[in-house]
């Protein structure tokens, strides 16, 4: 039985043995006998983090002609205010019109908590359908309905016959999983169950046989390029450019895909993941149910990684020779362009923090650029990135590696020890390094390029800029103070991991 | 009540409370909630807070118990105890403030008991119950004040003449909070008063602790902090006045006079300050006279904002700047008595302008209110259009502005498209700032 036959997807802790707490070193990770941290530790001191609702609605709000209906207390979904910038620029770039995201909240109050929120949700779905006439309504349930036991599927089933929009239930109860990457499964689960049906069309009286043949040919060369919002338009265009130069056509899915066109994903020749942490759940489903095979192996951040990513796709179509030619030309061009920056990068110490695959792939790019890696922090760990660790360990020098769902207190401690010249961190996670006076750059921002050869060059250009004048951080650090005690900086950075499998202090 | 709120322009009580606590000098919040609440709130700040996230211990550095299914089943008290104990080792602060979220409130953890254990050990720690279903972030701000008043400030303080507390401006939810608080404090100091504003660089925990020395609480809001002022009055017998956020000379004159009256200050010295400040204000305004007229800068306007700004900006546009605010939209969900109070503030304006006041939480409905109010052009040759127009609101009101062909300025949360550091719109100086910003937007293409 497929996972998608269930109401909710399993948690990644259960499905993939994903974990979020580890402190050790990169060689330690590469050498582990136990390939996955089966029995993951936990912290007994934690700072706030994010839940699956955030990456979840980042994707949903991008879907045109849809409404995201958050079923929960009024604050769940406030993150949309930040994500709205991506929706605005993204719809401008892809659809020619800047548009704000449209999200609603059932804003459960005390009465609802006691009496249940199902009636309110039913009414909200009807009203949303009437008022906005969307193609799809995503009903996203957060913690409160999860605890008070609202039956979201039951409500959807009862109300669906009365509304035009297709209603997609999505489970994002934050307390249920530590691994927010479960969000991708939750979104794909909802889309897979409700939105992949082909629209019914009239049978044409005269069959255009040539047209149909052409379409068949096109589909046989169409690649589903999976993007759950880890790429902005610039990055999408870079990968589309590379795939097109192999004669392939590209269907980007699911961000900014219209609900009525989502079925196209079921017709492609192959699906290719851009970040293996994101897509396995759905790609396996597309294969099982629709016979669309998939490639999930590399993240095309970094020069070698991009080449390997292209090779995998080319292998599938038997275009090896063309791919090698493309890679050779691209590499030569980008390497030449990077020369200008290398003297500034050589030997500079860098510390990286991000989602697992992104952190590891970006680190490889930084090593290619001549940086010396002094530390990595990944948000979680699962099996997909296993092959990446030996690659990094092969650079020779060991350095601290940890797994943490943010937890800047550990980071502050590690940064004081490793004293990097440059820090790359995720959204809302760069202030710690900045206040310590370190030149800082964001490792993920959909307005910037990171992916492919263009991304490598653009990232290098930005890092060059940061290193050229880090005065913002340097000056701020003279007066800014982080909220940690003196003794904390002297303590073992992984002191609060009650870990199974943690290694001694580095 | 509608069955949903479209694009809520506020966060949950926990969000507002966190914003307030991270603004208290050297305070460390301890969130007792699920793992994502902190991130959700910070992302909200990131997107709506005029590029301000944080405070001394803000952003993702805020300690949080991150309760899971296990705690939902067995209770989160033990986890909270552990989190507080370790927070005291790692985090460097002078006041620890436990705040609850939806999950821990629904499961009914006894926060008070856990906090009390630490208080008994002499730890400076307090708490507020700020579950998401109790209201919104403005109310969370109120709850933090209430908690400070009930649990933190010295009960035996002696009332001291000339000391006042000023609140009603929620940190970060009002993205101009620092500038607004600073300006009003400076003005009150000109009346010879000593002012505690709780959240600015000029405030200290010592000042907050002595808040009960005040002889008057001044709430510069018709809604935010009013409940807290009631609590204060109940506990310490301190009277309060609640008035709209004063923006520009007309409202600020009134503000100073009302404070003077409430404290029975010498009328003449109040009038002296009023006169001086007006002189200065109009001295700065003076050179605008040519261009203001040459460029025809008077505008019809729609004002969309929270309970503070919807009223304050509308009044300023009508009574100081001489614009024509037709529609004032307050986007907070309010009780009827609160709505009446706000509406009454815009009745009988000095300029004779009668803005239509509506209470509407849903962004996409606002245009309908204007359409009802202003007749459409039915292909008339001569048509008195709603033009030239201006929209003052939040960054969500840009689509409305585009549909009206009007320039736009974000003032009320969310303010996604402006960077705000110490700018403020309160008082006389604030009025000048607002004119600069409005007119700069109006002539951006010049
Ligand atoms: S953890 Fe739960 S209550 Fe908090 S933001 Fe996420 S879904 Fe909402």
mmCIF file with all atom_site columns, N, CA and C in Angstrom, chain A residues 42 44-49 51 77-79 81-82 88 100-101 103 105 108 124 127 131-132 175 408 427-428 481 483-485 495-496, chain B residues 3-8 35-36 39-40 43 46 60-62 64 66 69-70 79 82-83 86-87 89-92 133 362 398-399:
data_model
loop_
_atom_site.group_PDB
_atom_site.id
_atom_site.type_symbol
_atom_site.label_atom_id
_atom_site.label_alt_id
_atom_site.label_comp_id
_atom_site.label_asym_id
_atom_site.label_entity_id
_atom_site.label_seq_id
_atom_site.pdbx_PDB_ins_code
_atom_site.Cartn_x
_atom_site.Cartn_y
_atom_site.Cartn_z
_atom_site.occupancy
_atom_site.B_iso_or_equiv
_atom_site.pdbx_formal_charge
_atom_site.auth_seq_id
_atom_site.auth_comp_id
_atom_site.auth_asym_id
_atom_site.auth_atom_id
_atom_site.pdbx_PDB_model_num
ATOM 1   N N  . UNK A 1 42  ? 18.780  14.198 21.788 1.00 0.00 ? 42  UNK A N  1
ATOM 2   C CA . UNK A 1 42  ? 17.964  15.400 21.889 1.00 0.00 ? 42  UNK A CA 1
ATOM 3   C C  . UNK A 1 42  ? 18.689  16.394 22.752 1.00 0.00 ? 42  UNK A C  1
ATOM 4   N N  . UNK A 1 44  ? 18.754  19.145 25.803 1.00 0.00 ? 44  UNK A N  1
ATOM 5   C CA . UNK A 1 44  ? 17.976  19.483 26.998 1.00 0.00 ? 44  UNK A CA 1
ATOM 6   C C  . UNK A 1 44  ? 18.002  20.988 27.232 1.00 0.00 ? 44  UNK A C  1
ATOM 7   N N  . UNK A 1 45  ? 18.669  21.722 26.346 1.00 0.00 ? 45  UNK A N  1
ATOM 8   C CA . UNK A 1 45  ? 18.438  23.161 26.237 1.00 0.00 ? 45  UNK A CA 1
ATOM 9   C C  . UNK A 1 45  ? 18.215  23.436 24.763 1.00 0.00 ? 45  UNK A C  1
ATOM 10  N N  . UNK A 1 46  ? 17.129  24.111 24.445 1.00 0.00 ? 46  UNK A N  1
ATOM 11  C CA . UNK A 1 46  ? 16.859  24.380 23.037 1.00 0.00 ? 46  UNK A CA 1
ATOM 12  C C  . UNK A 1 46  ? 16.413  25.818 22.851 1.00 0.00 ? 46  UNK A C  1
ATOM 13  N N  . UNK A 1 47  ? 16.716  26.316 21.664 1.00 0.00 ? 47  UNK A N  1
ATOM 14  C CA . UNK A 1 47  ? 16.168  27.611 21.278 1.00 0.00 ? 47  UNK A CA 1
ATOM 15  C C  . UNK A 1 47  ? 15.063  27.367 20.256 1.00 0.00 ? 47  UNK A C  1
ATOM 16  N N  . UNK A 1 48  ? 14.297  28.409 19.995 1.00 0.00 ? 48  UNK A N  1
ATOM 17  C CA . UNK A 1 48  ? 13.172  28.257 19.086 1.00 0.00 ? 48  UNK A CA 1
ATOM 18  C C  . UNK A 1 48  ? 13.641  27.902 17.688 1.00 0.00 ? 48  UNK A C  1
ATOM 19  N N  . UNK A 1 49  ? 12.743  27.346 16.921 1.00 0.00 ? 49  UNK A N  1
ATOM 20  C CA . UNK A 1 49  ? 13.126  26.972 15.570 1.00 0.00 ? 49  UNK A CA 1
ATOM 21  C C  . UNK A 1 49  ? 11.901  27.130 14.676 1.00 0.00 ? 49  UNK A C  1
ATOM 22  N N  . UNK A 1 51  ? 8.724   25.074 12.332 1.00 0.00 ? 51  UNK A N  1
ATOM 23  C CA . UNK A 1 51  ? 8.015   23.806 12.183 1.00 0.00 ? 51  UNK A CA 1
ATOM 24  C C  . UNK A 1 51  ? 7.682   23.631 10.704 1.00 0.00 ? 51  UNK A C  1
ATOM 25  N N  . UNK A 1 77  ? 1.090   30.779 10.644 1.00 0.00 ? 77  UNK A N  1
ATOM 26  C CA . UNK A 1 77  ? 0.994   31.316 9.292  1.00 0.00 ? 77  UNK A CA 1
ATOM 27  C C  . UNK A 1 77  ? 1.492   32.743 9.189  1.00 0.00 ? 77  UNK A C  1
ATOM 28  N N  . UNK A 1 78  ? 1.906   33.317 10.318 1.00 0.00 ? 78  UNK A N  1
ATOM 29  C CA . UNK A 1 78  ? 2.443   34.684 10.264 1.00 0.00 ? 78  UNK A CA 1
ATOM 30  C C  . UNK A 1 78  ? 3.669   34.753 9.372  1.00 0.00 ? 78  UNK A C  1
ATOM 31  N N  . UNK A 1 79  ? 4.335   33.611 9.225  1.00 0.00 ? 79  UNK A N  1
ATOM 32  C CA . UNK A 1 79  ? 5.525   33.554 8.375  1.00 0.00 ? 79  UNK A CA 1
ATOM 33  C C  . UNK A 1 79  ? 5.211   33.998 6.950  1.00 0.00 ? 79  UNK A C  1
ATOM 34  N N  . UNK A 1 81  ? 4.007   36.574 5.921  1.00 0.00 ? 81  UNK A N  1
ATOM 35  C CA . UNK A 1 81  ? 4.364   37.971 5.671  1.00 0.00 ? 81  UNK A CA 1
ATOM 36  C C  . UNK A 1 81  ? 5.762   38.076 5.069  1.00 0.00 ? 81  UNK A C  1
ATOM 37  N N  . UNK A 1 82  ? 6.642   37.187 5.503  1.00 0.00 ? 82  UNK A N  1
ATOM 38  C CA . UNK A 1 82  ? 7.985   37.204 4.948  1.00 0.00 ? 82  UNK A CA 1
ATOM 39  C C  . UNK A 1 82  ? 8.011   36.512 3.584  1.00 0.00 ? 82  UNK A C  1
ATOM 40  N N  . UNK A 1 88  ? 5.416   37.566 -4.522 1.00 0.00 ? 88  UNK A N  1
ATOM 41  C CA . UNK A 1 88  ? 5.285   38.767 -5.348 1.00 0.00 ? 88  UNK A CA 1
ATOM 42  C C  . UNK A 1 88  ? 6.289   38.764 -6.504 1.00 0.00 ? 88  UNK A C  1
ATOM 43  N N  . UNK A 1 100 ? 0.139   39.596 -4.551 1.00 0.00 ? 100 UNK A N  1
ATOM 44  C CA . UNK A 1 100 ? 0.331   39.166 -3.166 1.00 0.00 ? 100 UNK A CA 1
ATOM 45  C C  . UNK A 1 100 ? -0.213  37.762 -2.968 1.00 0.00 ? 100 UNK A C  1
ATOM 46  N N  . UNK A 1 101 ? 0.389   37.055 -2.018 1.00 0.00 ? 101 UNK A N  1
ATOM 47  C CA . UNK A 1 101 ? -0.137  35.742 -1.638 1.00 0.00 ? 101 UNK A CA 1
ATOM 48  C C  . UNK A 1 101 ? -1.505  35.924 -0.987 1.00 0.00 ? 101 UNK A C  1
ATOM 49  N N  . UNK A 1 103 ? -3.652  34.191 1.833  1.00 0.00 ? 103 UNK A N  1
ATOM 50  C CA . UNK A 1 103 ? -3.830  33.178 2.864  1.00 0.00 ? 103 UNK A CA 1
ATOM 51  C C  . UNK A 1 103 ? -4.900  33.639 3.854  1.00 0.00 ? 103 UNK A C  1
ATOM 52  N N  . UNK A 1 105 ? -6.951  32.641 7.738  1.00 0.00 ? 105 UNK A N  1
ATOM 53  C CA . UNK A 1 105 ? -6.810  31.882 8.977  1.00 0.00 ? 105 UNK A CA 1
ATOM 54  C C  . UNK A 1 105 ? -8.177  31.709 9.613  1.00 0.00 ? 105 UNK A C  1
ATOM 55  N N  . UNK A 1 108 ? -8.814  30.289 15.283 1.00 0.00 ? 108 UNK A N  1
ATOM 56  C CA . UNK A 1 108 ? -9.578  29.608 16.343 1.00 0.00 ? 108 UNK A CA 1
ATOM 57  C C  . UNK A 1 108 ? -9.476  30.374 17.660 1.00 0.00 ? 108 UNK A C  1
ATOM 58  N N  . UNK A 1 124 ? -15.747 28.317 6.585  1.00 0.00 ? 124 UNK A N  1
ATOM 59  C CA . UNK A 1 124 ? -14.619 29.055 5.984  1.00 0.00 ? 124 UNK A CA 1
ATOM 60  C C  . UNK A 1 124 ? -14.341 28.554 4.562  1.00 0.00 ? 124 UNK A C  1
ATOM 61  N N  . UNK A 1 127 ? -17.076 29.941 2.289  1.00 0.00 ? 127 UNK A N  1
ATOM 62  C CA . UNK A 1 127 ? -16.934 31.377 2.099  1.00 0.00 ? 127 UNK A CA 1
ATOM 63  C C  . UNK A 1 127 ? -15.725 31.696 1.204  1.00 0.00 ? 127 UNK A C  1
ATOM 64  N N  . UNK A 1 131 ? -16.073 33.710 -2.196 1.00 0.00 ? 131 UNK A N  1
ATOM 65  C CA . UNK A 1 131 ? -15.483 35.033 -2.301 1.00 0.00 ? 131 UNK A CA 1
ATOM 66  C C  . UNK A 1 131 ? -14.351 35.113 -3.319 1.00 0.00 ? 131 UNK A C  1
ATOM 67  N N  . UNK A 1 132 ? -13.490 34.107 -3.349 1.00 0.00 ? 132 UNK A N  1
ATOM 68  C CA . UNK A 1 132 ? -12.289 34.226 -4.188 1.00 0.00 ? 132 UNK A CA 1
ATOM 69  C C  . UNK A 1 132 ? -12.351 33.381 -5.459 1.00 0.00 ? 132 UNK A C  1
ATOM 70  N N  . UNK A 1 175 ? 3.792   20.136 16.402 1.00 0.00 ? 175 UNK A N  1
ATOM 71  C CA . UNK A 1 175 ? 4.300   19.375 17.547 1.00 0.00 ? 175 UNK A CA 1
ATOM 72  C C  . UNK A 1 175 ? 4.534   17.912 17.201 1.00 0.00 ? 175 UNK A C  1
ATOM 73  N N  . UNK A 1 408 ? 21.305  28.695 17.622 1.00 0.00 ? 408 UNK A N  1
ATOM 74  C CA . UNK A 1 408 ? 22.450  29.609 17.488 1.00 0.00 ? 408 UNK A CA 1
ATOM 75  C C  . UNK A 1 408 ? 23.372  29.644 18.710 1.00 0.00 ? 408 UNK A C  1
ATOM 76  N N  . UNK A 1 427 ? 18.183  31.804 6.119  1.00 0.00 ? 427 UNK A N  1
ATOM 77  C CA . UNK A 1 427 ? 17.248  32.904 6.377  1.00 0.00 ? 427 UNK A CA 1
ATOM 78  C C  . UNK A 1 427 ? 17.016  33.058 7.895  1.00 0.00 ? 427 UNK A C  1
ATOM 79  N N  . UNK A 1 428 ? 17.049  34.264 8.394  1.00 0.00 ? 428 UNK A N  1
ATOM 80  C CA . UNK A 1 428 ? 16.832  34.548 9.819  1.00 0.00 ? 428 UNK A CA 1
ATOM 81  C C  . UNK A 1 428 ? 17.868  33.871 10.715 1.00 0.00 ? 428 UNK A C  1
ATOM 82  N N  . UNK A 1 481 ? 26.002  42.818 21.563 1.00 0.00 ? 481 UNK A N  1
ATOM 83  C CA . UNK A 1 481 ? 26.346  41.764 22.506 1.00 0.00 ? 481 UNK A CA 1
ATOM 84  C C  . UNK A 1 481 ? 25.375  40.625 22.304 1.00 0.00 ? 481 UNK A C  1
ATOM 85  N N  . UNK A 1 483 ? 23.338  37.270 23.628 1.00 0.00 ? 483 UNK A N  1
ATOM 86  C CA . UNK A 1 483 ? 22.748  37.058 24.959 1.00 0.00 ? 483 UNK A CA 1
ATOM 87  C C  . UNK A 1 483 ? 23.266  35.826 25.697 1.00 0.00 ? 483 UNK A C  1
ATOM 88  N N  . UNK A 1 484 ? 24.568  35.517 25.567 1.00 0.00 ? 484 UNK A N  1
ATOM 89  C CA . UNK A 1 484 ? 25.077  34.306 26.220 1.00 0.00 ? 484 UNK A CA 1
ATOM 90  C C  . UNK A 1 484 ? 26.033  34.640 27.358 1.00 0.00 ? 484 UNK A C  1
ATOM 91  N N  . UNK A 1 485 ? 26.058  33.755 28.345 1.00 0.00 ? 485 UNK A N  1
ATOM 92  C CA . UNK A 1 485 ? 26.941  33.963 29.490 1.00 0.00 ? 485 UNK A CA 1
ATOM 93  C C  . UNK A 1 485 ? 28.389  33.705 29.076 1.00 0.00 ? 485 UNK A C  1
ATOM 94  N N  . UNK A 1 495 ? 27.339  20.386 24.783 1.00 0.00 ? 495 UNK A N  1
ATOM 95  C CA . UNK A 1 495 ? 27.044  19.993 26.158 1.00 0.00 ? 495 UNK A CA 1
ATOM 96  C C  . UNK A 1 495 ? 25.594  19.577 26.376 1.00 0.00 ? 495 UNK A C  1
ATOM 97  N N  . UNK A 1 496 ? 24.696  20.214 25.680 1.00 0.00 ? 496 UNK A N  1
ATOM 98  C CA . UNK A 1 496 ? 23.281  19.960 25.968 1.00 0.00 ? 496 UNK A CA 1
ATOM 99  C C  . UNK A 1 496 ? 22.659  18.894 25.079 1.00 0.00 ? 496 UNK A C  1
ATOM 100 N N  . UNK B 2 3   ? -16.000 33.572 9.220  1.00 0.00 ? 3   UNK B N  1
ATOM 101 C CA . UNK B 2 3   ? -15.416 32.291 9.612  1.00 0.00 ? 3   UNK B CA 1
ATOM 102 C C  . UNK B 2 3   ? -13.898 32.268 9.430  1.00 0.00 ? 3   UNK B C  1
ATOM 103 N N  . UNK B 2 4   ? -13.373 33.328 8.820  1.00 0.00 ? 4   UNK B N  1
ATOM 104 C CA . UNK B 2 4   ? -11.906 33.416 8.728  1.00 0.00 ? 4   UNK B CA 1
ATOM 105 C C  . UNK B 2 4   ? -11.468 34.863 8.712  1.00 0.00 ? 4   UNK B C  1
ATOM 106 N N  . UNK B 2 5   ? -10.181 35.065 8.910  1.00 0.00 ? 5   UNK B N  1
ATOM 107 C CA . UNK B 2 5   ? -9.588  36.388 8.739  1.00 0.00 ? 5   UNK B CA 1
ATOM 108 C C  . UNK B 2 5   ? -8.615  36.286 7.589  1.00 0.00 ? 5   UNK B C  1
ATOM 109 N N  . UNK B 2 6   ? -8.761  37.205 6.643  1.00 0.00 ? 6   UNK B N  1
ATOM 110 C CA . UNK B 2 6   ? -7.860  37.166 5.491  1.00 0.00 ? 6   UNK B CA 1
ATOM 111 C C  . UNK B 2 6   ? -6.541  37.849 5.837  1.00 0.00 ? 6   UNK B C  1
ATOM 112 N N  . UNK B 2 7   ? -5.446  37.181 5.536  1.00 0.00 ? 7   UNK B N  1
ATOM 113 C CA . UNK B 2 7   ? -4.102  37.734 5.741  1.00 0.00 ? 7   UNK B CA 1
ATOM 114 C C  . UNK B 2 7   ? -3.997  38.556 7.031  1.00 0.00 ? 7   UNK B C  1
ATOM 115 N N  . UNK B 2 8   ? -4.154  37.918 8.191  1.00 0.00 ? 8   UNK B N  1
ATOM 116 C CA . UNK B 2 8   ? -4.159  38.680 9.447  1.00 0.00 ? 8   UNK B CA 1
ATOM 117 C C  . UNK B 2 8   ? -2.936  39.609 9.543  1.00 0.00 ? 8   UNK B C  1
ATOM 118 N N  . UNK B 2 35  ? 7.765   23.665 18.558 1.00 0.00 ? 35  UNK B N  1
ATOM 119 C CA . UNK B 2 35  ? 9.045   24.090 17.991 1.00 0.00 ? 35  UNK B CA 1
ATOM 120 C C  . UNK B 2 35  ? 8.928   25.230 16.979 1.00 0.00 ? 35  UNK B C  1
ATOM 121 N N  . UNK B 2 36  ? 7.780   25.309 16.306 1.00 0.00 ? 36  UNK B N  1
ATOM 122 C CA . UNK B 2 36  ? 7.726   26.255 15.191 1.00 0.00 ? 36  UNK B CA 1
ATOM 123 C C  . UNK B 2 36  ? 7.239   27.636 15.532 1.00 0.00 ? 36  UNK B C  1
ATOM 124 N N  . UNK B 2 39  ? 9.874   30.440 15.113 1.00 0.00 ? 39  UNK B N  1
ATOM 125 C CA . UNK B 2 39  ? 10.199  30.713 13.719 1.00 0.00 ? 39  UNK B CA 1
ATOM 126 C C  . UNK B 2 39  ? 9.075   31.448 13.010 1.00 0.00 ? 39  UNK B C  1
ATOM 127 N N  . UNK B 2 40  ? 7.864   30.981 13.266 1.00 0.00 ? 40  UNK B N  1
ATOM 128 C CA . UNK B 2 40  ? 6.711   31.609 12.656 1.00 0.00 ? 40  UNK B CA 1
ATOM 129 C C  . UNK B 2 40  ? 6.655   33.097 12.987 1.00 0.00 ? 40  UNK B C  1
ATOM 130 N N  . UNK B 2 43  ? 9.699   34.992 11.365 1.00 0.00 ? 43  UNK B N  1
ATOM 131 C CA . UNK B 2 43  ? 9.449   35.180 9.930  1.00 0.00 ? 43  UNK B CA 1
ATOM 132 C C  . UNK B 2 43  ? 8.423   36.305 9.751  1.00 0.00 ? 43  UNK B C  1
ATOM 133 N N  . UNK B 2 46  ? 10.239  39.451 10.290 1.00 0.00 ? 46  UNK B N  1
ATOM 134 C CA . UNK B 2 46  ? 11.111  39.657 9.137  1.00 0.00 ? 46  UNK B CA 1
ATOM 135 C C  . UNK B 2 46  ? 10.325  40.253 7.968  1.00 0.00 ? 46  UNK B C  1
ATOM 136 N N  . UNK B 2 60  ? 16.056  33.639 16.409 1.00 0.00 ? 60  UNK B N  1
ATOM 137 C CA . UNK B 2 60  ? 16.057  32.226 16.824 1.00 0.00 ? 60  UNK B CA 1
ATOM 138 C C  . UNK B 2 60  ? 16.915  31.996 18.064 1.00 0.00 ? 60  UNK B C  1
ATOM 139 N N  . UNK B 2 61  ? 17.421  33.064 18.682 1.00 0.00 ? 61  UNK B N  1
ATOM 140 C CA . UNK B 2 61  ? 18.182  32.829 19.918 1.00 0.00 ? 61  UNK B CA 1
ATOM 141 C C  . UNK B 2 61  ? 17.273  32.740 21.141 1.00 0.00 ? 61  UNK B C  1
ATOM 142 N N  . UNK B 2 62  ? 15.990  32.907 20.982 1.00 0.00 ? 62  UNK B N  1
ATOM 143 C CA . UNK B 2 62  ? 15.085  32.823 22.127 1.00 0.00 ? 62  UNK B CA 1
ATOM 144 C C  . UNK B 2 62  ? 14.959  31.371 22.601 1.00 0.00 ? 62  UNK B C  1
ATOM 145 N N  . UNK B 2 64  ? 13.418  28.029 23.897 1.00 0.00 ? 64  UNK B N  1
ATOM 146 C CA . UNK B 2 64  ? 12.071  27.510 23.670 1.00 0.00 ? 64  UNK B CA 1
ATOM 147 C C  . UNK B 2 64  ? 12.041  26.028 24.011 1.00 0.00 ? 64  UNK B C  1
ATOM 148 N N  . UNK B 2 66  ? 10.172  23.723 22.945 1.00 0.00 ? 66  UNK B N  1
ATOM 149 C CA . UNK B 2 66  ? 9.914   22.877 21.773 1.00 0.00 ? 66  UNK B CA 1
ATOM 150 C C  . UNK B 2 66  ? 9.188   21.580 22.110 1.00 0.00 ? 66  UNK B C  1
ATOM 151 N N  . UNK B 2 69  ? 4.973   15.559 20.817 1.00 0.00 ? 69  UNK B N  1
ATOM 152 C CA . UNK B 2 69  ? 3.847   14.682 21.110 1.00 0.00 ? 69  UNK B CA 1
ATOM 153 C C  . UNK B 2 69  ? 3.936   14.120 22.543 1.00 0.00 ? 69  UNK B C  1
ATOM 154 N N  . UNK B 2 70  ? 5.158   13.782 22.932 1.00 0.00 ? 70  UNK B N  1
ATOM 155 C CA . UNK B 2 70  ? 5.377   13.225 24.266 1.00 0.00 ? 70  UNK B CA 1
ATOM 156 C C  . UNK B 2 70  ? 4.807   14.151 25.349 1.00 0.00 ? 70  UNK B C  1
ATOM 157 N N  . UNK B 2 79  ? 9.645   19.305 31.156 1.00 0.00 ? 79  UNK B N  1
ATOM 158 C CA . UNK B 2 79  ? 10.463  19.868 30.079 1.00 0.00 ? 79  UNK B CA 1
ATOM 159 C C  . UNK B 2 79  ? 10.726  21.354 30.328 1.00 0.00 ? 79  UNK B C  1
ATOM 160 N N  . UNK B 2 82  ? 13.367  21.821 33.032 1.00 0.00 ? 82  UNK B N  1
ATOM 161 C CA . UNK B 2 82  ? 14.695  21.554 32.481 1.00 0.00 ? 82  UNK B CA 1
ATOM 162 C C  . UNK B 2 82  ? 15.176  22.726 31.617 1.00 0.00 ? 82  UNK B C  1
ATOM 163 N N  . UNK B 2 83  ? 14.259  23.256 30.810 1.00 0.00 ? 83  UNK B N  1
ATOM 164 C CA . UNK B 2 83  ? 14.617  24.352 29.911 1.00 0.00 ? 83  UNK B CA 1
ATOM 165 C C  . UNK B 2 83  ? 15.012  25.600 30.708 1.00 0.00 ? 83  UNK B C  1
ATOM 166 N N  . UNK B 2 86  ? 18.492  25.152 32.377 1.00 0.00 ? 86  UNK B N  1
ATOM 167 C CA . UNK B 2 86  ? 19.618  25.275 31.448 1.00 0.00 ? 86  UNK B CA 1
ATOM 168 C C  . UNK B 2 86  ? 19.716  26.669 30.844 1.00 0.00 ? 86  UNK B C  1
ATOM 169 N N  . UNK B 2 87  ? 18.583  27.331 30.708 1.00 0.00 ? 87  UNK B N  1
ATOM 170 C CA . UNK B 2 87  ? 18.612  28.718 30.228 1.00 0.00 ? 87  UNK B CA 1
ATOM 171 C C  . UNK B 2 87  ? 19.457  29.565 31.180 1.00 0.00 ? 87  UNK B C  1
ATOM 172 N N  . UNK B 2 89  ? 21.966  28.765 32.782 1.00 0.00 ? 89  UNK B N  1
ATOM 173 C CA . UNK B 2 89  ? 23.403  28.530 32.547 1.00 0.00 ? 89  UNK B CA 1
ATOM 174 C C  . UNK B 2 89  ? 23.899  29.206 31.280 1.00 0.00 ? 89  UNK B C  1
ATOM 175 N N  . UNK B 2 90  ? 23.074  29.127 30.236 1.00 0.00 ? 90  UNK B N  1
ATOM 176 C CA . UNK B 2 90  ? 23.559  29.564 28.920 1.00 0.00 ? 90  UNK B CA 1
ATOM 177 C C  . UNK B 2 90  ? 23.290  31.050 28.654 1.00 0.00 ? 90  UNK B C  1
ATOM 178 N N  . UNK B 2 91  ? 22.108  31.495 29.063 1.00 0.00 ? 91  UNK B N  1
ATOM 179 C CA . UNK B 2 91  ? 21.685  32.831 28.649 1.00 0.00 ? 91  UNK B CA 1
ATOM 180 C C  . UNK B 2 91  ? 22.014  33.864 29.730 1.00 0.00 ? 91  UNK B C  1
ATOM 181 N N  . UNK B 2 92  ? 22.463  35.009 29.271 1.00 0.00 ? 92  UNK B N  1
ATOM 182 C CA . UNK B 2 92  ? 22.882  36.062 30.171 1.00 0.00 ? 92  UNK B CA 1
ATOM 183 C C  . UNK B 2 92  ? 21.801  37.144 30.216 1.00 0.00 ? 92  UNK B C  1
ATOM 184 N N  . UNK B 2 133 ? -4.985  31.399 20.887 1.00 0.00 ? 133 UNK B N  1
ATOM 185 C CA . UNK B 2 133 ? -6.425  31.536 20.663 1.00 0.00 ? 133 UNK B CA 1
ATOM 186 C C  . UNK B 2 133 ? -7.058  32.588 21.567 1.00 0.00 ? 133 UNK B C  1
ATOM 187 N N  . UNK B 2 362 ? -10.378 42.160 6.409  1.00 0.00 ? 362 UNK B N  1
ATOM 188 C CA . UNK B 2 362 ? -9.948  41.474 5.191  1.00 0.00 ? 362 UNK B CA 1
ATOM 189 C C  . UNK B 2 362 ? -9.514  42.439 4.096  1.00 0.00 ? 362 UNK B C  1
ATOM 190 N N  . UNK B 2 398 ? -0.836  47.801 -1.121 1.00 0.00 ? 398 UNK B N  1
ATOM 191 C CA . UNK B 2 398 ? -0.273  48.278 -2.381 1.00 0.00 ? 398 UNK B CA 1
ATOM 192 C C  . UNK B 2 398 ? -1.187  47.953 -3.558 1.00 0.00 ? 398 UNK B C  1
ATOM 193 N N  . UNK B 2 399 ? -1.848  46.794 -3.483 1.00 0.00 ? 399 UNK B N  1
ATOM 194 C CA . UNK B 2 399 ? -2.734  46.436 -4.602 1.00 0.00 ? 399 UNK B CA 1
ATOM 195 C C  . UNK B 2 399 ? -3.921  47.397 -4.680 1.00 0.00 ? 399 UNK B C  1
#
